[in-house]
Short mmCIF file of C-alpha atoms in Angstrom, two decimals:
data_model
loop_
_atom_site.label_atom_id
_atom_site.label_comp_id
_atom_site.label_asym_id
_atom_site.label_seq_id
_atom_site.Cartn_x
_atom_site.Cartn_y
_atom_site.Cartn_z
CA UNK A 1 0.00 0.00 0.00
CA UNK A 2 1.55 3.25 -1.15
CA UNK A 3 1.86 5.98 1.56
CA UNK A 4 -0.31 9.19 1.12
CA UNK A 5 2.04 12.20 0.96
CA UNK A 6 1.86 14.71 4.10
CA UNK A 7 -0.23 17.33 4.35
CA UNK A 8 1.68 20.66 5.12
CA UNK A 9 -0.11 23.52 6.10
CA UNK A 10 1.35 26.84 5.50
CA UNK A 11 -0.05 29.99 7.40
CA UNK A 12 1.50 33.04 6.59
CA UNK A 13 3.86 34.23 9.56
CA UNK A 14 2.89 35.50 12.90
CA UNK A 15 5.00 35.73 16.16
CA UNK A 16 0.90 35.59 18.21
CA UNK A 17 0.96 32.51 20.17
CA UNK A 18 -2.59 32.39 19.89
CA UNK A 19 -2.38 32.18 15.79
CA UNK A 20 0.37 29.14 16.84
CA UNK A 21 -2.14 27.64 18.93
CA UNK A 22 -5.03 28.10 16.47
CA UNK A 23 -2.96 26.13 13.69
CA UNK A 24 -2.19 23.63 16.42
CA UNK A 25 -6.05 23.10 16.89
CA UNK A 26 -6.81 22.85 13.11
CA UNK A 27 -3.75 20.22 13.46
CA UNK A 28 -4.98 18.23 15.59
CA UNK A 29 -8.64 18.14 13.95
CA UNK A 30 -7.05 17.23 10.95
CA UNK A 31 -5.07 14.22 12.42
CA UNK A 32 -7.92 13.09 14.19
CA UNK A 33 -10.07 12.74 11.17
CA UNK A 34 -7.60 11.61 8.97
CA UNK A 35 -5.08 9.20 10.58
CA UNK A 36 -4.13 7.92 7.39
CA UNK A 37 -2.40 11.42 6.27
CA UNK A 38 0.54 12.56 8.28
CA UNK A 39 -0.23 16.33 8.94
CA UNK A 40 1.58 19.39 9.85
CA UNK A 41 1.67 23.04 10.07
CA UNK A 42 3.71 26.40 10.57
CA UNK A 43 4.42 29.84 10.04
CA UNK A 44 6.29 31.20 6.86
CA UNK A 45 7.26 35.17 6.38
CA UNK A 46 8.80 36.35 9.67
CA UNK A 47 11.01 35.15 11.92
CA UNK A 48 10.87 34.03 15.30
CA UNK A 49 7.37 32.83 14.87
CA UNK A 50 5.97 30.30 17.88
CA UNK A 51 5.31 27.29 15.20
CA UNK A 52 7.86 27.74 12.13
CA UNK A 53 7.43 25.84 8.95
CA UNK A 54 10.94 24.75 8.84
CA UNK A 55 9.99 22.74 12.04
CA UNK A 56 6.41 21.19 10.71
CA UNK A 57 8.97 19.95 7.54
CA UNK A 58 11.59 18.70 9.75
CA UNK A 59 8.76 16.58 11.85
CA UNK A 60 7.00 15.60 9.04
CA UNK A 61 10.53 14.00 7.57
CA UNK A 62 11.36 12.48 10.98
CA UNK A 63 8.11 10.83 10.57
CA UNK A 64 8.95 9.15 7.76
CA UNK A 65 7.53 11.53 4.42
CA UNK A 66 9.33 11.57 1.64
CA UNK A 67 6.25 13.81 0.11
CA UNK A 68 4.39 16.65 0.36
CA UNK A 69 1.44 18.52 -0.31
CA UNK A 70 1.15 21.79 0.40
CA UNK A 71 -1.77 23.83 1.41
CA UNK A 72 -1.36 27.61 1.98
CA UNK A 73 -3.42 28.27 4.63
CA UNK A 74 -4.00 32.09 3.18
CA UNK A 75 -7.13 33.99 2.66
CA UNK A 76 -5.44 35.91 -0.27
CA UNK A 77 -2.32 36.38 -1.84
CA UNK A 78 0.46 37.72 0.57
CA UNK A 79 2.22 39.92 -2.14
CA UNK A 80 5.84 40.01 -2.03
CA UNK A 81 7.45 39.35 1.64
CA UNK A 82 10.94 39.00 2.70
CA UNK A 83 10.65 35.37 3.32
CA UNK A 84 8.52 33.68 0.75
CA UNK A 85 7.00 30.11 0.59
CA UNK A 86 8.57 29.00 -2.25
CA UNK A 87 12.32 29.37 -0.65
CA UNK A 88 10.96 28.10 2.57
CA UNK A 89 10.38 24.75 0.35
CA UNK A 90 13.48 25.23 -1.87
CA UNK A 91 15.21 25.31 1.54
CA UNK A 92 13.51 22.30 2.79
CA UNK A 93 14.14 20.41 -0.56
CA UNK A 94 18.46 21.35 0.24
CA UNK A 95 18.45 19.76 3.47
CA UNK A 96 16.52 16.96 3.43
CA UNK A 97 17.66 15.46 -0.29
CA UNK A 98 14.95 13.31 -2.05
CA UNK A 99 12.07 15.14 -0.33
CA UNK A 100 9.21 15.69 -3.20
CA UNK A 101 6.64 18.85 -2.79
CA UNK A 102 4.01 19.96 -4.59
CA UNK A 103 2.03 23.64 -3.49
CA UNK A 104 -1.12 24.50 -4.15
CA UNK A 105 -2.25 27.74 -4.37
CA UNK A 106 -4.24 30.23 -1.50
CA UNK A 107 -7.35 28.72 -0.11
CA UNK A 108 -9.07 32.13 -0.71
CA UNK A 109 -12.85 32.63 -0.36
CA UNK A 110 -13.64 29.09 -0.56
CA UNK A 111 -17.69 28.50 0.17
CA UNK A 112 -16.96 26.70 3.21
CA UNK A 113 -14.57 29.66 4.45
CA UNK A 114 -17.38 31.80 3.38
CA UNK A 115 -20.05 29.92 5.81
CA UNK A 116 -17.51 30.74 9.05
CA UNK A 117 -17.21 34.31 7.96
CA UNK A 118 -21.40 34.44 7.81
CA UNK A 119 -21.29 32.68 11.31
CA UNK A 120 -18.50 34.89 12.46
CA UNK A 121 -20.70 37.99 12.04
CA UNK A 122 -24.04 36.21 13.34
CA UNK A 123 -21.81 35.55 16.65
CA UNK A 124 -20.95 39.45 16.74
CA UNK A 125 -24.50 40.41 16.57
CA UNK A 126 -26.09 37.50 18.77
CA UNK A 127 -29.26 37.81 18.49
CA UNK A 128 -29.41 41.00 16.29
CA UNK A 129 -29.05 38.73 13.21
CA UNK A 130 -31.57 36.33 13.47
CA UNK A 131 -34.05 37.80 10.93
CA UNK A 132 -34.03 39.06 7.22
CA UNK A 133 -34.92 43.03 8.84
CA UNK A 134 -31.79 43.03 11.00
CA UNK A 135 -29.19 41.31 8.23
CA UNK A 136 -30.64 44.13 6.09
CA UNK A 137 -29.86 46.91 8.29
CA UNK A 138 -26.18 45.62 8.98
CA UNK A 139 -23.01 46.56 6.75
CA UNK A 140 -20.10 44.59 7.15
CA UNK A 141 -16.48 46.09 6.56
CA UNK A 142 -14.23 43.02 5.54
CA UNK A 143 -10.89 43.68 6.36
CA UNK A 144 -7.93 42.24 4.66
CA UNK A 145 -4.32 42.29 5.75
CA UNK A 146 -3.29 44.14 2.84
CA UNK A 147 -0.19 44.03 0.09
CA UNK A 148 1.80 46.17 -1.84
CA UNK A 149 0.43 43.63 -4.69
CA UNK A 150 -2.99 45.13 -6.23
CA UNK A 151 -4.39 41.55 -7.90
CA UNK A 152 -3.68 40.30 -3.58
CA UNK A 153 -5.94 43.33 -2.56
CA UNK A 154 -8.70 42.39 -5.32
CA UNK A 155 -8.84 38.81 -4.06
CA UNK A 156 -10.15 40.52 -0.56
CA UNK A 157 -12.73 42.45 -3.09
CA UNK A 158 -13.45 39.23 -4.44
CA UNK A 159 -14.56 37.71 -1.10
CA UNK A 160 -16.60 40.51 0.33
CA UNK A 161 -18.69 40.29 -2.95
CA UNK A 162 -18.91 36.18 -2.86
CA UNK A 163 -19.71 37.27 1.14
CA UNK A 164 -22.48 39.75 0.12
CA UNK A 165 -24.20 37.78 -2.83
CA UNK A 166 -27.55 36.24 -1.71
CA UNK A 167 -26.75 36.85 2.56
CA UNK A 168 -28.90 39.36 3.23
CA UNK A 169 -26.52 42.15 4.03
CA UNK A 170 -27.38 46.05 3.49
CA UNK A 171 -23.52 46.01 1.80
CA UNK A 172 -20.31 44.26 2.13
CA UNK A 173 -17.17 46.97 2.19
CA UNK A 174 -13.71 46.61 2.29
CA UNK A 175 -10.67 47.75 3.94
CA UNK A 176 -6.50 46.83 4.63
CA UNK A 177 -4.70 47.51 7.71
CA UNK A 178 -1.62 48.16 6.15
CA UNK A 179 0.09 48.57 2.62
CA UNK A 180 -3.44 49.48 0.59
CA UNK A 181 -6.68 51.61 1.01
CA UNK A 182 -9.13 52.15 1.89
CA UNK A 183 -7.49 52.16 5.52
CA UNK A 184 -10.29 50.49 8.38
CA UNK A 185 -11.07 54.45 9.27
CA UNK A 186 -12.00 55.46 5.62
CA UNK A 187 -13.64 51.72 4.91
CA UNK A 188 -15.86 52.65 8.42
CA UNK A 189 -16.26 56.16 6.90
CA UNK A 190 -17.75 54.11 3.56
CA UNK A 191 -20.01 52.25 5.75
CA UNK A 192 -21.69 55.31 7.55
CA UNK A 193 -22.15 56.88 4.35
CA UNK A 194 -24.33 53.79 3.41
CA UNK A 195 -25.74 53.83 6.44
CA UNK A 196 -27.29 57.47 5.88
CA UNK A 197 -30.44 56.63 4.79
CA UNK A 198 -31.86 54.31 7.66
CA UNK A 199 -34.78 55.54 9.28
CA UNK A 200 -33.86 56.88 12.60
CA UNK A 201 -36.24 53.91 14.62
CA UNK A 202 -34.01 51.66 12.46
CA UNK A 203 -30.20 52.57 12.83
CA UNK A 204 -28.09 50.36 10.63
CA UNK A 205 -25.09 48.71 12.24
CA UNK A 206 -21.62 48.18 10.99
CA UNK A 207 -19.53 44.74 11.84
CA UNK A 208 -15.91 44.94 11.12
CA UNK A 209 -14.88 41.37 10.02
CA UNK A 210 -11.56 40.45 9.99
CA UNK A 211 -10.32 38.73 6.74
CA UNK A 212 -7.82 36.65 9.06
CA UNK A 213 -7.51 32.92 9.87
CA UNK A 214 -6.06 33.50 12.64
CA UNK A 215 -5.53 35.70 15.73
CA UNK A 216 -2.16 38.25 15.93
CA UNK A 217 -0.55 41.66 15.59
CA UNK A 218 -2.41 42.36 12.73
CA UNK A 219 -6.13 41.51 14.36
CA UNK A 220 -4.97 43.56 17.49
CA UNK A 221 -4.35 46.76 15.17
CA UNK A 222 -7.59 46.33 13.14
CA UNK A 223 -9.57 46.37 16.53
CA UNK A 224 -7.62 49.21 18.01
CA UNK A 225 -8.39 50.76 15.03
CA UNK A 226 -11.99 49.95 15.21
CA UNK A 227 -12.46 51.24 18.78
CA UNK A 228 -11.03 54.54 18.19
CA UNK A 229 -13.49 55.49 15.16
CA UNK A 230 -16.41 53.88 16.56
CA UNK A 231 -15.26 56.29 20.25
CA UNK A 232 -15.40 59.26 17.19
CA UNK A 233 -18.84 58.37 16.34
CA UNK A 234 -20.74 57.33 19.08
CA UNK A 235 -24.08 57.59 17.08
CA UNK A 236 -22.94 54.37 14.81
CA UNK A 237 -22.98 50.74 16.23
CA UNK A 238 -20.14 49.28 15.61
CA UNK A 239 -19.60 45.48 16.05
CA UNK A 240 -16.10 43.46 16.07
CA UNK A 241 -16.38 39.89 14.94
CA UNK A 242 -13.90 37.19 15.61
CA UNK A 243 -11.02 35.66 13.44
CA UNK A 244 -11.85 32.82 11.26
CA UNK A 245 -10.24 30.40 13.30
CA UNK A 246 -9.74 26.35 13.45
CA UNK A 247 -13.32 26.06 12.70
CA UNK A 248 -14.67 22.50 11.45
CA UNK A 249 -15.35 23.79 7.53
CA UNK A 250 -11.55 24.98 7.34
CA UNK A 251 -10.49 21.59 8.20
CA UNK A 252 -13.00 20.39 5.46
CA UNK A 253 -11.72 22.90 2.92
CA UNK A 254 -8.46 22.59 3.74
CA UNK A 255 -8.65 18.11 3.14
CA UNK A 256 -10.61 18.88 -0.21
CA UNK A 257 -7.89 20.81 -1.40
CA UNK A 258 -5.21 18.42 -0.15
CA UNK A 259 -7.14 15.19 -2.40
CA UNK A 260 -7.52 17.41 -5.47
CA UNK A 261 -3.72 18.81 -5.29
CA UNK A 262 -2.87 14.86 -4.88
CA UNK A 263 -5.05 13.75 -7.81
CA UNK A 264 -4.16 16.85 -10.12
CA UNK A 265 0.10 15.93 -9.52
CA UNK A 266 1.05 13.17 -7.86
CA UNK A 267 3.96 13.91 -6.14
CA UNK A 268 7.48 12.01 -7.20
CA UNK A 269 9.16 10.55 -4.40
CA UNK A 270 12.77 12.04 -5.81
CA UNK A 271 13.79 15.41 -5.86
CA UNK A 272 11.70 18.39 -4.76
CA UNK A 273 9.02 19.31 -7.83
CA UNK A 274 8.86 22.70 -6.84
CA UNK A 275 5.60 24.42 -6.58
CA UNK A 276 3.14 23.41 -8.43
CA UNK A 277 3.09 26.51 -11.73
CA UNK A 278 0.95 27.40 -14.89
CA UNK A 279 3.14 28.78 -17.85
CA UNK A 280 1.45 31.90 -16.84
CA UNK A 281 0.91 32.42 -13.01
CA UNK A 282 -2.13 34.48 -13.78
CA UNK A 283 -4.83 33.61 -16.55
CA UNK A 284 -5.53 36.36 -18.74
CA UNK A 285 -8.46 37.35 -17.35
CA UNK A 286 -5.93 39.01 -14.58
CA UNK A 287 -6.78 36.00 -11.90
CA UNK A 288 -5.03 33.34 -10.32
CA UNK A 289 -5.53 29.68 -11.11
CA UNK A 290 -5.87 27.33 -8.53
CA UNK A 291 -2.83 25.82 -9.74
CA UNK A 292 -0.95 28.10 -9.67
CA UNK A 293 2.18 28.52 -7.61
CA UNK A 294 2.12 30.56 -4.30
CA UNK A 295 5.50 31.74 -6.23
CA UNK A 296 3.33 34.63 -6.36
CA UNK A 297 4.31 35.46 -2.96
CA UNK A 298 7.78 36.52 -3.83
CA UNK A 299 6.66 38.63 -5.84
CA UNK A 300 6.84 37.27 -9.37
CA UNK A 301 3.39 38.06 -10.64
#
């Protein structure tokens, strides 16, 4: 019986111990539903990071894999960064000789991502979202992490519309923390504006949903952020919403993507493959395939 490759799972980096322990969790779900698959994660990006991906590889060879798949755990492109995934693997590939890979690209607004981020915002409002008349008095600001790379920052545009079709919402905005606008202020700004219109026994309510899988720096800025326009205009509600965390449908979306990069290339047991590339690493229509290589995040788009 041939041996499944391992499933590595990629986050992009974080030095939060709480985003370590989140990965950790989805881990451990993973492993526990699939005991057949030999599954790891870790950070790639910046050092110093609680869980580092150099480590997951390292374990996963230990444990005997001479393959694997890779799933970046991302909900859009990183744009260029110091430390991208593709030398993390090259790396990886130098010391452990005969290691195969193959990388997929970012799990993005997949539907079952999607569903968290709808129960994400039903858990901000409790029991304000229960019926059509209170979904259609609510705005949500989705906010990504932001990139200096513009097709990154339309993927985030690409999810708050896929998070907006058929939900019920008054609108779905969007806003970066860093690197792109709108800024969270001037997204929040867009959102009032939108707002205008609600009859005064009616007040519409803004959620800002973070765009993140898991908890950090970056989620800590976006709510400080937050808090300070929201103390600017107390006549606004403003709601905060949760990371999307280890939930259940991640671990679902993130083994459907691990059986299709499998089936698509199966991985050689030799030397590394390198990750997995179109000729072009963006179709022509200006998007990303979903085989094409997180290369992307060094920047060669």
């Amino acid at each position: 019986m041939t041996t499944p490759p391992a499933l590595l799972i990629a986050g992009h980096g974080t030095r939060d111990e709480g985003g370590a322990e989140a990965l950790r969790t989805l881990v451990r779900m993973l492993g526990e539903r699939h005991p057949d698959v030999p599954v790891a994660g870790g950070f790639f990006g910046v050092p110093a990071s609680p869980l580092p991906l150099d480590d997951a590889i390292d374990g996963l060879v230990e444990r005997g894999a001479t393959r694997l798949a890779v799933i970046p755990l991302l909900p859009a492109p990183t744009g260029p960064v110091p430390d991208a995934l593709p030398s993390a693997l090259e790396r990886a590939a130098e010391r452990h000789p005969g290691l195969g890979y193959t990388c997929d690209a970012e799990l993005g607004p997949h539907p079952k991502v999607l569903d968290v981020l709808e129960r994400r915002l039903d858990e901000a409002l409790a029991a304000g979202a229960r019926r059509p008349e209170d979904r259609a008095r609510t705005t949500v600001l989705l906010v990504g992490r932001g990139a200096a790379d513009p097709y990154a920052n339309a993927e985030v545009a690409r999810a708050a519309r896929l998070l907006w079709e058929g939900r019920g919402f008054a609108g779905v905005e969007t806003a970066f923390v860093s690197q792109a606008a709108p800024d969270v202020p001037a997204g929040l700004d867009r959102c009032r504006a939108l707002a205008a219109a609600a009859p005064p026994d009616r007040p519409r309510r803004i959620v800002v949903l973070p765009y993140f899988f898991f908890p950090g720096g970056l989620l800590e800025r976006l709510h400080l952020q937050a808090e300070g326009w929201a103390a600017a205009h107390p006549g606004t509600e403003v709601f905060g919403a949760g990371a999307i965390g280890p939930a259940a449908e991640v671990a679902e979306a993130v083994m459907e993507r691990y059986r299709a990069t499998v089936a698509d290339a199966p991985l050689p047991g030799g030397a590394a493959c390198g990750c997995r590339a179109a000729e072009d690493a963006r179709g022509t229509d200006g998007t990303a395939p979903r085989t094409a290589a997180v290369a992307a995040d060094a920047g060669e788009r």
